[in-house]
CSV table of C-alpha atoms and ligand atoms in Angstrom, one decimal:
chain,number,residue,atom,x,y,z
A,9,UNK,CA,215.3,298.8,83.6
A,10,UNK,CA,214.0,295.5,82.1
A,11,UNK,CA,210.6,294.7,83.5
A,12,UNK,CA,209.3,292.2,81.0
A,13,UNK,CA,210.9,289.5,78.8
A,14,UNK,CA,210.3,291.6,75.7
A,15,UNK,CA,212.9,294.0,77.2
A,16,UNK,CA,215.5,291.2,77.0
A,17,UNK,CA,218.1,291.8,74.2
A,18,UNK,CA,217.7,288.2,73.0
A,19,UNK,CA,214.0,289.0,72.2
A,20,UNK,CA,214.7,292.4,70.6
A,21,UNK,CA,215.4,294.7,73.5
A,22,UNK,CA,218.6,296.7,73.9
A,23,UNK,CA,221.5,295.1,75.6
A,24,UNK,CA,222.0,296.0,79.3
A,25,UNK,CA,225.7,296.6,78.9
A,26,UNK,CA,227.5,298.6,76.1
A,27,UNK,CA,230.8,296.8,76.7
A,28,UNK,CA,231.2,293.1,77.2
A,29,UNK,CA,231.5,291.8,80.7
A,30,UNK,CA,234.0,288.9,80.7
A,31,UNK,CA,234.5,285.9,82.9
A,32,UNK,CA,238.2,286.1,83.6
A,33,UNK,CA,239.1,289.8,83.4
A,34,UNK,CA,242.6,290.0,84.9
A,35,UNK,CA,243.1,291.6,88.3
A,36,UNK,CA,245.8,294.1,88.1
A,37,UNK,CA,248.1,295.5,90.8
A,38,UNK,CA,249.5,299.0,91.2
A,39,UNK,CA,250.5,300.3,87.8
A,40,UNK,CA,253.1,302.8,89.1
A,41,UNK,CA,254.9,300.0,90.9
A,42,UNK,CA,254.7,297.8,87.8
A,43,UNK,CA,256.3,300.5,85.6
A,44,UNK,CA,259.0,301.1,88.2
A,45,UNK,CA,259.9,297.5,88.1
A,46,UNK,CA,259.8,297.4,84.3
A,47,UNK,CA,262.2,300.3,84.2
A,48,UNK,CA,264.5,298.6,86.7
A,49,UNK,CA,264.5,295.5,84.6
A,50,UNK,CA,265.2,297.4,81.4
A,51,UNK,CA,268.1,299.3,83.1
A,52,UNK,CA,269.5,296.0,84.3
A,53,UNK,CA,269.0,294.4,80.8
A,54,UNK,CA,268.3,291.0,82.3
A,55,UNK,CA,265.0,289.7,80.8
A,56,UNK,CA,264.9,286.0,81.5
A,57,UNK,CA,267.0,282.9,82.6
A,58,UNK,CA,266.5,282.9,86.4
A,59,UNK,CA,266.7,286.7,86.7
A,60,UNK,CA,266.4,288.5,90.1
A,61,UNK,CA,262.7,289.1,89.7
A,62,UNK,CA,262.0,285.4,89.1
A,63,UNK,CA,264.1,284.4,92.1
A,64,UNK,CA,262.3,286.9,94.3
A,65,UNK,CA,258.9,285.8,92.9
A,66,UNK,CA,259.7,282.1,93.7
A,67,UNK,CA,260.7,283.0,97.2
A,68,UNK,CA,257.6,285.0,97.8
A,69,UNK,CA,255.3,282.3,96.5
A,70,UNK,CA,257.1,279.6,98.5
A,71,UNK,CA,256.8,281.7,101.7
A,72,UNK,CA,253.2,282.4,101.1
A,73,UNK,CA,252.3,278.7,100.5
A,74,UNK,CA,254.6,277.4,103.2
A,75,UNK,CA,256.4,275.1,100.9
A,76,UNK,CA,260.1,274.4,100.4
A,77,UNK,CA,260.3,274.9,96.6
A,78,UNK,CA,258.5,277.0,94.1
A,79,UNK,CA,259.8,276.7,90.5
A,80,UNK,CA,258.3,279.5,88.4
A,81,UNK,CA,257.4,278.5,84.8
A,82,UNK,CA,256.0,279.9,81.6
A,83,UNK,CA,252.5,278.6,82.0
A,84,UNK,CA,250.4,276.1,83.9
A,85,UNK,CA,250.3,273.6,81.1
A,86,UNK,CA,254.1,273.3,80.9
A,87,UNK,CA,254.1,273.1,84.7
A,88,UNK,CA,251.8,270.0,84.4
A,89,UNK,CA,253.9,268.5,81.6
A,90,UNK,CA,257.2,268.9,83.5
A,91,UNK,CA,255.7,267.7,86.9
A,92,UNK,CA,254.3,264.6,85.1
A,93,UNK,CA,257.6,263.9,83.5
A,94,UNK,CA,259.7,264.6,86.7
A,95,UNK,CA,257.4,262.3,88.7
A,96,UNK,CA,258.1,259.6,86.0
A,97,UNK,CA,254.4,259.0,85.4
A,98,UNK,CA,253.8,256.6,82.6
A,99,UNK,CA,251.2,254.0,81.5
A,100,UNK,CA,247.9,255.2,82.9
A,101,UNK,CA,247.1,258.1,85.1
A,102,UNK,CA,243.7,258.7,86.7
A,103,UNK,CA,242.2,262.2,86.6
A,104,UNK,CA,238.8,263.8,86.4
A,105,UNK,CA,237.2,264.5,83.0
A,106,UNK,CA,235.6,267.6,84.6
A,107,UNK,CA,238.7,269.9,84.2
A,108,UNK,CA,240.3,272.2,81.6
A,109,UNK,CA,241.6,270.1,78.7
A,110,UNK,CA,245.2,271.0,79.6
A,111,UNK,CA,245.2,268.5,82.4
A,112,UNK,CA,244.5,265.6,80.0
A,113,UNK,CA,246.6,267.0,77.2
A,114,UNK,CA,249.7,267.2,79.5
A,115,UNK,CA,249.5,263.4,79.8
A,116,UNK,CA,248.5,262.6,76.2
A,117,UNK,CA,251.3,264.8,75.0
A,118,UNK,CA,253.7,262.4,76.6
A,119,UNK,CA,251.8,259.3,75.4
A,120,UNK,CA,250.5,258.6,78.8
A,121,UNK,CA,246.9,257.4,78.9
A,122,UNK,CA,244.5,259.7,80.7
A,123,UNK,CA,241.9,257.5,82.5
A,124,UNK,CA,238.9,259.7,83.2
A,125,UNK,CA,237.2,259.3,86.5
A,126,UNK,CA,233.8,260.6,87.7
A,127,UNK,CA,233.3,263.4,90.1
A,128,UNK,CA,231.4,264.0,93.3
A,129,UNK,CA,228.5,266.1,92.3
A,130,UNK,CA,228.6,268.0,95.6
A,131,UNK,CA,232.2,269.1,95.3
A,132,UNK,CA,232.8,268.9,91.5
A,133,UNK,CA,236.1,267.3,92.3
A,134,UNK,CA,237.3,263.7,91.6
A,135,UNK,CA,235.3,261.0,93.5
A,136,UNK,CA,237.7,258.9,95.5
A,137,UNK,CA,235.2,256.0,95.5
A,138,UNK,CA,235.5,255.8,91.7
A,139,UNK,CA,239.3,256.0,91.6
A,140,UNK,CA,239.9,252.6,93.2
A,141,UNK,CA,237.8,250.9,90.5
A,142,UNK,CA,240.0,252.4,87.8
A,143,UNK,CA,243.4,251.3,89.1
A,144,UNK,CA,245.1,248.7,86.9
A,145,UNK,CA,248.6,247.3,86.8
A,146,UNK,CA,249.5,250.1,84.4
A,147,UNK,CA,248.4,252.9,86.7
A,148,UNK,CA,251.3,255.1,88.0
A,149,UNK,CA,249.6,258.1,89.3
A,150,UNK,CA,246.5,260.3,90.2
A,151,UNK,CA,246.0,263.9,89.3
A,152,UNK,CA,243.5,265.6,91.5
A,153,UNK,CA,242.1,268.9,90.2
A,154,UNK,CA,241.1,271.5,92.8
A,155,UNK,CA,238.3,272.8,90.7
A,156,UNK,CA,237.1,276.4,91.4
A,157,UNK,CA,239.9,276.5,94.1
A,158,UNK,CA,237.9,274.1,96.3
A,159,UNK,CA,240.2,271.2,97.4
A,160,UNK,CA,239.6,267.6,96.4
A,161,UNK,CA,239.1,265.1,99.1
A,162,UNK,CA,242.9,265.3,99.6
A,163,UNK,CA,243.0,262.9,102.6
A,164,UNK,CA,241.2,260.1,100.7
A,165,UNK,CA,243.4,260.6,97.6
A,166,UNK,CA,246.6,260.5,99.8
A,167,UNK,CA,245.4,257.2,101.3
A,168,UNK,CA,244.6,255.6,97.9
A,169,UNK,CA,247.9,256.8,96.4
A,170,UNK,CA,249.9,255.4,99.4
A,171,UNK,CA,248.0,252.0,99.4
A,172,UNK,CA,248.7,251.5,95.7
A,173,UNK,CA,252.1,253.1,95.5
A,174,UNK,CA,250.9,255.8,93.1
A,175,UNK,CA,252.3,259.3,92.6
A,176,UNK,CA,249.9,262.1,93.6
A,177,UNK,CA,249.9,265.4,91.7
A,178,UNK,CA,247.4,268.2,92.2
A,179,UNK,CA,246.3,270.6,89.4
A,180,UNK,CA,245.8,273.7,91.5
A,181,UNK,CA,245.5,276.0,88.5
A,182,UNK,CA,242.5,277.5,90.3
A,183,UNK,CA,243.8,277.1,93.8
A,184,UNK,CA,246.3,279.9,94.4
A,185,UNK,CA,245.5,281.5,97.8
A,186,UNK,CA,243.2,278.7,98.9
A,187,UNK,CA,243.6,276.3,101.9
A,188,UNK,CA,242.5,272.9,103.0
A,189,UNK,CA,242.3,272.2,106.7
A,190,UNK,CA,244.2,275.4,107.3
A,191,UNK,CA,247.1,274.4,105.0
A,192,UNK,CA,247.6,276.3,101.8
A,193,UNK,CA,247.0,274.4,98.5
A,194,UNK,CA,250.4,273.8,97.0
A,195,UNK,CA,251.7,271.8,99.9
A,196,UNK,CA,249.9,268.5,99.2
A,197,UNK,CA,250.8,265.3,97.3
A,198,UNK,CA,254.2,264.8,95.6
A,199,UNK,CA,253.8,268.2,93.9
A,200,UNK,CA,251.1,270.7,92.9
A,201,UNK,CA,250.9,273.1,90.0
A,202,UNK,CA,249.5,276.6,89.7
A,203,UNK,CA,248.4,278.6,86.6
A,204,UNK,CA,249.0,282.4,86.6
A,205,UNK,CA,247.1,283.0,83.4
A,206,UNK,CA,245.2,286.4,83.1
A,207,UNK,CA,241.9,284.5,83.7
A,208,UNK,CA,243.1,283.3,87.1
A,209,UNK,CA,242.5,285.3,90.3
A,210,UNK,CA,246.2,286.1,90.4
A,211,UNK,CA,248.2,286.4,87.2
A,212,UNK,CA,251.7,286.9,85.8
A,213,UNK,CA,250.3,287.6,82.3
A,214,UNK,CA,251.3,284.1,81.3
A,215,UNK,CA,252.8,281.9,83.9
A,216,UNK,CA,252.7,278.9,86.2
A,217,UNK,CA,254.6,277.1,88.9
A,218,UNK,CA,255.4,273.8,90.4
A,219,UNK,CA,255.5,273.7,94.2
A,220,UNK,CA,256.8,270.8,96.2
A,221,UNK,CA,258.5,269.9,99.5
A,222,UNK,CA,260.6,267.2,97.7
A,223,UNK,CA,264.2,268.5,97.3
A,224,UNK,CA,265.3,265.9,94.7
A,225,UNK,CA,262.1,266.5,92.7
A,226,UNK,CA,262.7,270.2,92.8
A,227,UNK,CA,266.3,269.8,91.6
A,228,UNK,CA,265.1,267.7,88.7
A,229,UNK,CA,262.4,270.1,87.7
A,230,UNK,CA,264.9,273.0,87.7
A,231,UNK,CA,267.1,271.0,85.3
A,232,UNK,CA,264.1,270.1,83.1
A,233,UNK,CA,262.7,273.6,82.7
A,234,UNK,CA,266.1,274.9,81.5
A,235,UNK,CA,267.3,272.4,78.8
A,236,UNK,CA,269.0,270.2,81.5
A,237,UNK,CA,271.7,272.8,82.0
A,238,UNK,CA,273.5,272.2,85.3
A,239,UNK,CA,275.0,275.7,85.6
A,240,UNK,CA,277.2,276.6,82.7
A,241,UNK,CA,275.8,276.8,79.2
A,242,UNK,CA,277.7,273.9,77.9
A,243,UNK,CA,277.1,271.6,80.9
A,244,UNK,CA,273.9,269.6,80.0
A,245,UNK,CA,273.3,266.7,82.4
A,246,UNK,CA,269.7,265.9,81.8
A,247,UNK,CA,267.0,266.0,79.1
A,248,UNK,CA,265.1,269.2,79.3
A,249,UNK,CA,262.8,271.8,77.7
A,250,UNK,CA,262.4,275.5,77.9
A,251,UNK,CA,259.8,276.1,80.6
A,252,UNK,CA,261.3,279.3,82.1
A,253,UNK,CA,259.3,282.2,83.4
A,254,UNK,CA,260.7,285.5,82.1
A,255,UNK,CA,261.3,288.7,84.1
A,256,UNK,CA,258.3,290.6,82.8
A,257,UNK,CA,256.0,287.9,84.1
A,258,UNK,CA,257.8,287.6,87.4
A,259,UNK,CA,257.7,291.4,88.1
A,260,UNK,CA,254.0,291.4,87.1
A,261,UNK,CA,253.5,288.6,89.6
A,262,UNK,CA,255.4,290.5,92.3
A,263,UNK,CA,253.3,293.6,91.7
A,264,UNK,CA,250.0,291.7,91.7
A,265,UNK,CA,251.0,289.8,94.8
A,266,UNK,CA,251.1,293.1,96.7
A,267,UNK,CA,247.4,293.5,95.9
A,268,UNK,CA,246.3,290.0,96.6
A,269,UNK,CA,244.3,290.8,99.7
A,270,UNK,CA,242.4,293.5,97.8
A,271,UNK,CA,241.6,291.0,95.0
A,272,UNK,CA,240.3,288.5,97.5
A,273,UNK,CA,238.2,291.0,99.3
A,274,UNK,CA,236.6,292.2,96.0
A,275,UNK,CA,235.9,288.6,94.9
A,276,UNK,CA,234.5,287.7,98.3
A,277,UNK,CA,232.2,290.7,98.3
A,278,UNK,CA,231.0,289.9,94.8
A,279,UNK,CA,230.4,286.3,95.8
A,280,UNK,CA,228.2,287.4,98.7
A,281,UNK,CA,226.3,289.9,96.5
A,282,UNK,CA,225.5,287.2,94.0
A,283,UNK,CA,224.6,284.8,96.8
A,284,UNK,CA,222.1,287.2,98.2
A,285,UNK,CA,220.5,287.6,94.8
A,286,UNK,CA,220.3,283.9,93.9
A,287,UNK,CA,219.2,282.7,97.3
A,288,UNK,CA,215.5,283.0,96.2
A,289,UNK,CA,215.6,281.9,92.6
A,290,UNK,CA,214.2,278.4,92.4
A,291,UNK,CA,216.2,276.0,90.3
A,292,UNK,CA,219.5,278.0,90.6
A,293,UNK,CA,222.1,277.2,93.1
A,294,UNK,CA,225.4,278.9,93.5
A,295,UNK,CA,228.5,277.0,94.7
A,296,UNK,CA,229.7,278.0,98.1
A,297,UNK,CA,233.1,278.2,99.6
A,298,UNK,CA,234.1,277.0,103.1
A,299,UNK,CA,234.5,280.3,105.1
A,300,UNK,CA,236.7,278.5,107.6
A,301,UNK,CA,239.3,278.1,104.9
A,302,UNK,CA,241.2,280.6,102.8
A,303,UNK,CA,239.6,281.1,99.4
A,304,UNK,CA,240.2,283.3,96.4
A,305,UNK,CA,236.4,283.3,95.5
A,306,UNK,CA,237.4,283.6,91.8
A,307,UNK,CA,234.5,281.6,90.4
A,308,UNK,CA,230.8,282.5,90.5
A,309,UNK,CA,229.4,279.1,89.5
A,310,UNK,CA,225.7,278.4,89.1
A,311,UNK,CA,224.1,275.0,88.7
A,312,UNK,CA,220.9,275.3,86.7
A,313,UNK,CA,218.1,272.8,87.2
A,314,UNK,CA,216.2,273.0,84.0
A,315,UNK,CA,213.3,271.0,85.3
A,316,UNK,CA,212.6,273.9,87.7
A,317,UNK,CA,213.8,276.9,85.7
A,318,UNK,CA,212.2,275.9,82.4
A,319,UNK,CA,214.8,277.9,80.5
A,320,UNK,CA,217.9,275.7,80.0
A,321,UNK,CA,221.5,276.5,81.0
A,322,UNK,CA,222.4,277.0,77.3
A,323,UNK,CA,219.5,279.3,76.8
A,324,UNK,CA,220.5,281.3,79.9
A,325,UNK,CA,224.0,281.7,78.4
A,326,UNK,CA,222.4,282.9,75.1
A,327,UNK,CA,220.2,285.4,77.0
A,328,UNK,CA,223.2,286.7,78.9
A,329,UNK,CA,225.4,287.0,75.9
A,330,UNK,CA,222.8,289.0,74.1
A,331,UNK,CA,223.0,291.5,77.1
A,332,UNK,CA,226.8,291.5,76.7
A,333,UNK,CA,227.4,289.3,79.7
A,334,UNK,CA,229.8,286.7,78.4
A,335,UNK,CA,228.8,283.8,80.7
A,336,UNK,CA,230.8,280.6,80.3
A,337,UNK,CA,230.0,276.9,80.4
A,338,UNK,CA,233.2,275.7,82.1
A,339,UNK,CA,234.2,272.7,81.6
A,340,UNK,CA,231.7,271.8,78.9
A,341,UNK,CA,231.5,269.1,77.6
A,342,UNK,CA,234.1,267.3,79.7
A,343,UNK,CA,237.5,266.2,78.3
A,344,UNK,CA,236.1,262.7,77.4
A,345,UNK,CA,233.8,264.4,74.8
A,346,UNK,CA,236.7,266.3,73.2
A,347,UNK,CA,239.2,265.1,70.7
A,348,UNK,CA,241.2,263.0,70.7
A,349,UNK,CA,239.7,261.5,73.8
A,350,UNK,CA,236.2,260.9,72.5
A,351,UNK,CA,237.7,258.9,69.6
A,352,UNK,CA,240.2,257.0,71.8
A,353,UNK,CA,237.7,256.2,74.6
A,354,UNK,CA,234.3,256.0,73.0
A,355,UNK,CA,232.8,254.3,76.1
A,356,UNK,CA,234.1,256.8,78.7
A,357,UNK,CA,230.7,258.4,79.1
A,358,UNK,CA,229.3,255.1,80.5
A,359,UNK,CA,231.4,255.6,83.7
A,360,UNK,CA,231.1,259.4,83.9
A,361,UNK,CA,227.4,260.0,84.7
A,362,UNK,CA,228.0,262.8,87.2
A,363,UNK,CA,230.4,264.5,84.9
A,364,UNK,CA,227.9,264.5,82.0
A,365,UNK,CA,225.2,265.8,84.2
A,366,UNK,CA,227.3,268.6,85.7
A,367,UNK,CA,228.7,269.7,82.3
A,368,UNK,CA,225.1,270.4,81.3
A,369,UNK,CA,224.2,272.4,84.4
A,370,UNK,CA,227.1,274.7,85.1
A,371,UNK,CA,227.3,278.3,84.2
A,372,UNK,CA,230.0,280.8,85.2
A,373,UNK,CA,229.5,284.5,85.7
A,374,UNK,CA,231.8,287.5,85.7
A,375,UNK,CA,233.5,288.7,88.9
A,376,UNK,CA,236.8,290.2,89.9
A,377,UNK,CA,237.9,293.8,90.1
A,378,UNK,CA,236.3,294.6,86.8
A,379,UNK,CA,232.8,293.9,88.1
A,380,UNK,CA,230.9,296.0,90.7
A,381,UNK,CA,227.6,295.9,92.6
A,382,UNK,CA,225.6,297.6,89.9
A,383,UNK,CA,226.7,295.1,87.2
A,384,UNK,CA,226.0,292.2,89.5
A,385,UNK,CA,222.5,293.6,90.3
A,386,UNK,CA,221.7,293.9,86.6
A,387,UNK,CA,223.1,290.4,85.7
A,388,UNK,CA,220.9,288.9,88.5
A,389,UNK,CA,217.9,290.9,87.3
A,390,UNK,CA,218.3,289.4,83.8
A,391,UNK,CA,218.5,285.9,85.2
A,392,UNK,CA,215.6,286.4,87.6
A,393,UNK,CA,213.4,287.8,84.8
A,394,UNK,CA,214.3,284.9,82.6
A,395,UNK,CA,213.7,282.2,85.2
A,396,UNK,CA,210.4,283.8,86.4
A,397,UNK,CA,209.2,283.3,82.8
A,398,UNK,CA,211.3,280.3,82.2
A,399,UNK,CA,208.9,278.0,80.4
A,400,UNK,CA,207.7,280.8,78.1
A,401,UNK,CA,211.4,281.7,77.4
A,402,UNK,CA,212.2,278.1,76.7
A,403,UNK,CA,209.5,278.0,73.9
A,404,UNK,CA,210.4,281.4,72.5
A,405,UNK,CA,214.1,280.9,72.2
A,406,UNK,CA,215.9,279.0,69.5
A,407,UNK,CA,219.1,277.5,70.8
A,408,UNK,CA,222.3,278.8,69.2
A,409,UNK,CA,224.2,276.3,71.3
A,410,UNK,CA,223.8,272.6,70.9
A,411,UNK,CA,221.8,271.4,73.8
A,412,UNK,CA,223.0,267.8,73.6
A,413,UNK,CA,226.4,266.7,74.7
A,414,UNK,CA,228.6,266.0,71.7
A,415,UNK,CA,228.5,262.4,70.8
A,416,UNK,CA,231.3,260.1,71.8
A,417,UNK,CA,232.9,258.0,69.1
A,418,UNK,CA,235.3,258.6,66.3
A,419,UNK,CA,234.9,262.1,65.0
A,420,UNK,CA,234.7,262.2,61.2
A,421,UNK,CA,236.2,265.6,61.0
A,422,UNK,CA,239.5,264.7,62.8
A,423,UNK,CA,241.5,263.1,59.9
A,424,UNK,CA,240.4,266.0,57.6
A,425,UNK,CA,241.4,268.5,60.3
A,426,UNK,CA,244.8,267.0,60.7
A,427,UNK,CA,245.4,266.7,57.0
A,428,UNK,CA,244.5,270.4,56.4
B,283,T4K,N1,244.4,273.2,84.7
B,283,T4K,C1,243.3,273.9,84.8
B,283,T4K,C2,242.3,273.3,85.7
B,283,T4K,C3,243.0,275.1,84.1
B,283,T4K,O1,241.9,275.7,84.3
B,283,T4K,C4,244.0,275.6,83.3
B,283,T4K,C5,243.8,276.8,82.5
B,283,T4K,C6,245.2,274.9,83.2
B,283,T4K,C7,245.4,273.7,83.9
B,283,T4K,C8,246.4,275.4,82.3
B,283,T4K,O2,246.9,276.6,82.7
B,283,T4K,P1,247.6,277.6,81.6
B,283,T4K,O3,248.5,276.8,80.7
B,283,T4K,O4,246.5,278.3,80.9
B,283,T4K,O5,248.4,278.6,82.5
B,283,T4K,C9,241.2,280.0,79.6
B,283,T4K,C10,242.7,280.0,79.9
B,283,T4K,O6,243.4,280.1,78.7
B,283,T4K,C11,243.2,278.9,80.7
B,283,T4K,O7,244.3,279.5,81.4
B,283,T4K,C12,242.2,278.5,81.8
B,283,T4K,N2,242.6,277.3,82.5
B,283,T4K,C13,240.9,278.1,81.1
B,283,T4K,C14,239.9,277.6,82.1
B,283,T4K,O8,240.4,279.2,80.5
B,283,T4K,P2,239.7,280.5,77.5
B,283,T4K,O9,239.8,279.9,76.2
B,283,T4K,O10,238.5,280.4,78.3
B,283,T4K,O11,240.3,281.9,77.5
B,283,T4K,P3,239.8,283.2,76.7
B,283,T4K,O12,240.8,283.7,75.8
B,283,T4K,O13,238.4,282.9,76.1
B,283,T4K,O14,239.6,284.2,77.9
B,283,T4K,C15,238.5,284.2,78.8
B,283,T4K,C16,238.0,285.6,79.0
B,283,T4K,O15,238.9,286.3,79.7
B,283,T4K,C17,237.7,286.3,77.8
B,283,T4K,O16,236.3,286.5,77.7
B,283,T4K,C18,238.4,287.7,77.9
B,283,T4K,C19,239.1,287.6,79.2
B,283,T4K,N3,240.5,287.9,79.1
B,283,T4K,C20,241.4,287.0,78.7
B,283,T4K,C21,242.7,287.3,78.5
B,283,T4K,C22,243.7,286.2,78.1
B,283,T4K,C23,240.9,289.2,79.4
B,283,T4K,O17,240.1,290.1,79.7
B,283,T4K,N4,242.2,289.5,79.3
B,283,T4K,C24,243.2,288.6,78.9
B,283,T4K,O18,244.4,288.9,78.8
B,283,T4K,O19,240.9,279.7,78.3
């Protein structure tokens, strides 16, 4: 057991864990049931193109969310791209910069300008008060991101969208199984998207979905995700792409859905274990979930106040990684400081003070069915020891990560990268 900072692996001690502990280990359902379904699919020789497992999966998800339409897709990014196109967004769309870059890329990919908006530091989601200031005659929509599965201020967003005749899309990549005012995420705005990537609380290996109550929109999305085919192979009535979910993914999803209550219960327990440990560590706060709502508790997110802890967020990441705890800095450094956005919008940082602050404070820890009480106790011991000696650690460590946010402004390496 580590009792002094010299025991820490980063200062020469041996690592606490032999195998790496990841943020985003997939939660897996019953393997026997999965293999039965794979055999069934192989016997049937129907592997994709709106197969029976995809249809069953879509129905199960729609029922669970309480929404009219679920269109299963090959991943969350394609779900965003198709939803954006189906909603006919163009010109400018307002979204938070504090999100996974796919939210911004899905717009830029279609030559729509992402307009980055600041966040509310308490919720980590888009700040409605900032949205109004960013609306221009070119604005056609808002994308709210339900970061960590915690809903945006949906009511405020709905009011702004209605007042300015804007479309409202929610990126609920993190939000499967979560609710807002008792209603499941997935049923708000014009449409919502989910990601079913392995790092998400519920996965279909790769996968995603668009959910909506709008019949016409759902029809359009179904055409778009299948090359615009209206039924028979030679009957193309719309421009489309290939966004289909395959049968392997759908049957994985169906199997994992059967264990969803267990995944939530494990995550919830882990969340409480971490909370009890961090309650008394000054300078560290763990984000909480509203226990009145449904949550998937998938993200153990800490905010590090370096002025109190001494040791910085990035140093803590370095300390943990040396112990084989692969903590993450989601969503560092914010989309506006990534290419191509930092070249396109060199002044974006001026209007995103809260995003910049948060991107330097957040640290995400492992949870899910791959992590148990013993691991959590040890992870917390490492953090407690580091913070108790935070100012000494700060001096003794050399940062392997850059401690400054990357500069905004044209990146010199971009043209070379593209030419390569
Ligand atoms: N919107 C939001 C808000 C999102 O967060 C995302 C995705 C999207 C949209 C787009 O949805 P998708 O198109 O991805 O469906 C990950 C994921 O690739 C991405 O899905 C996710 N958000 C994003 C936040 O994180 P990385 O680069 O962190 O993944 P990676 O490969 O480093 O994996 C993370 C950890 O998970 C690793 O340490 C190992 C573990 N892992 C990963 C995989 C894939 C496993 O144990 N098994 C696995 O199969 O991007």
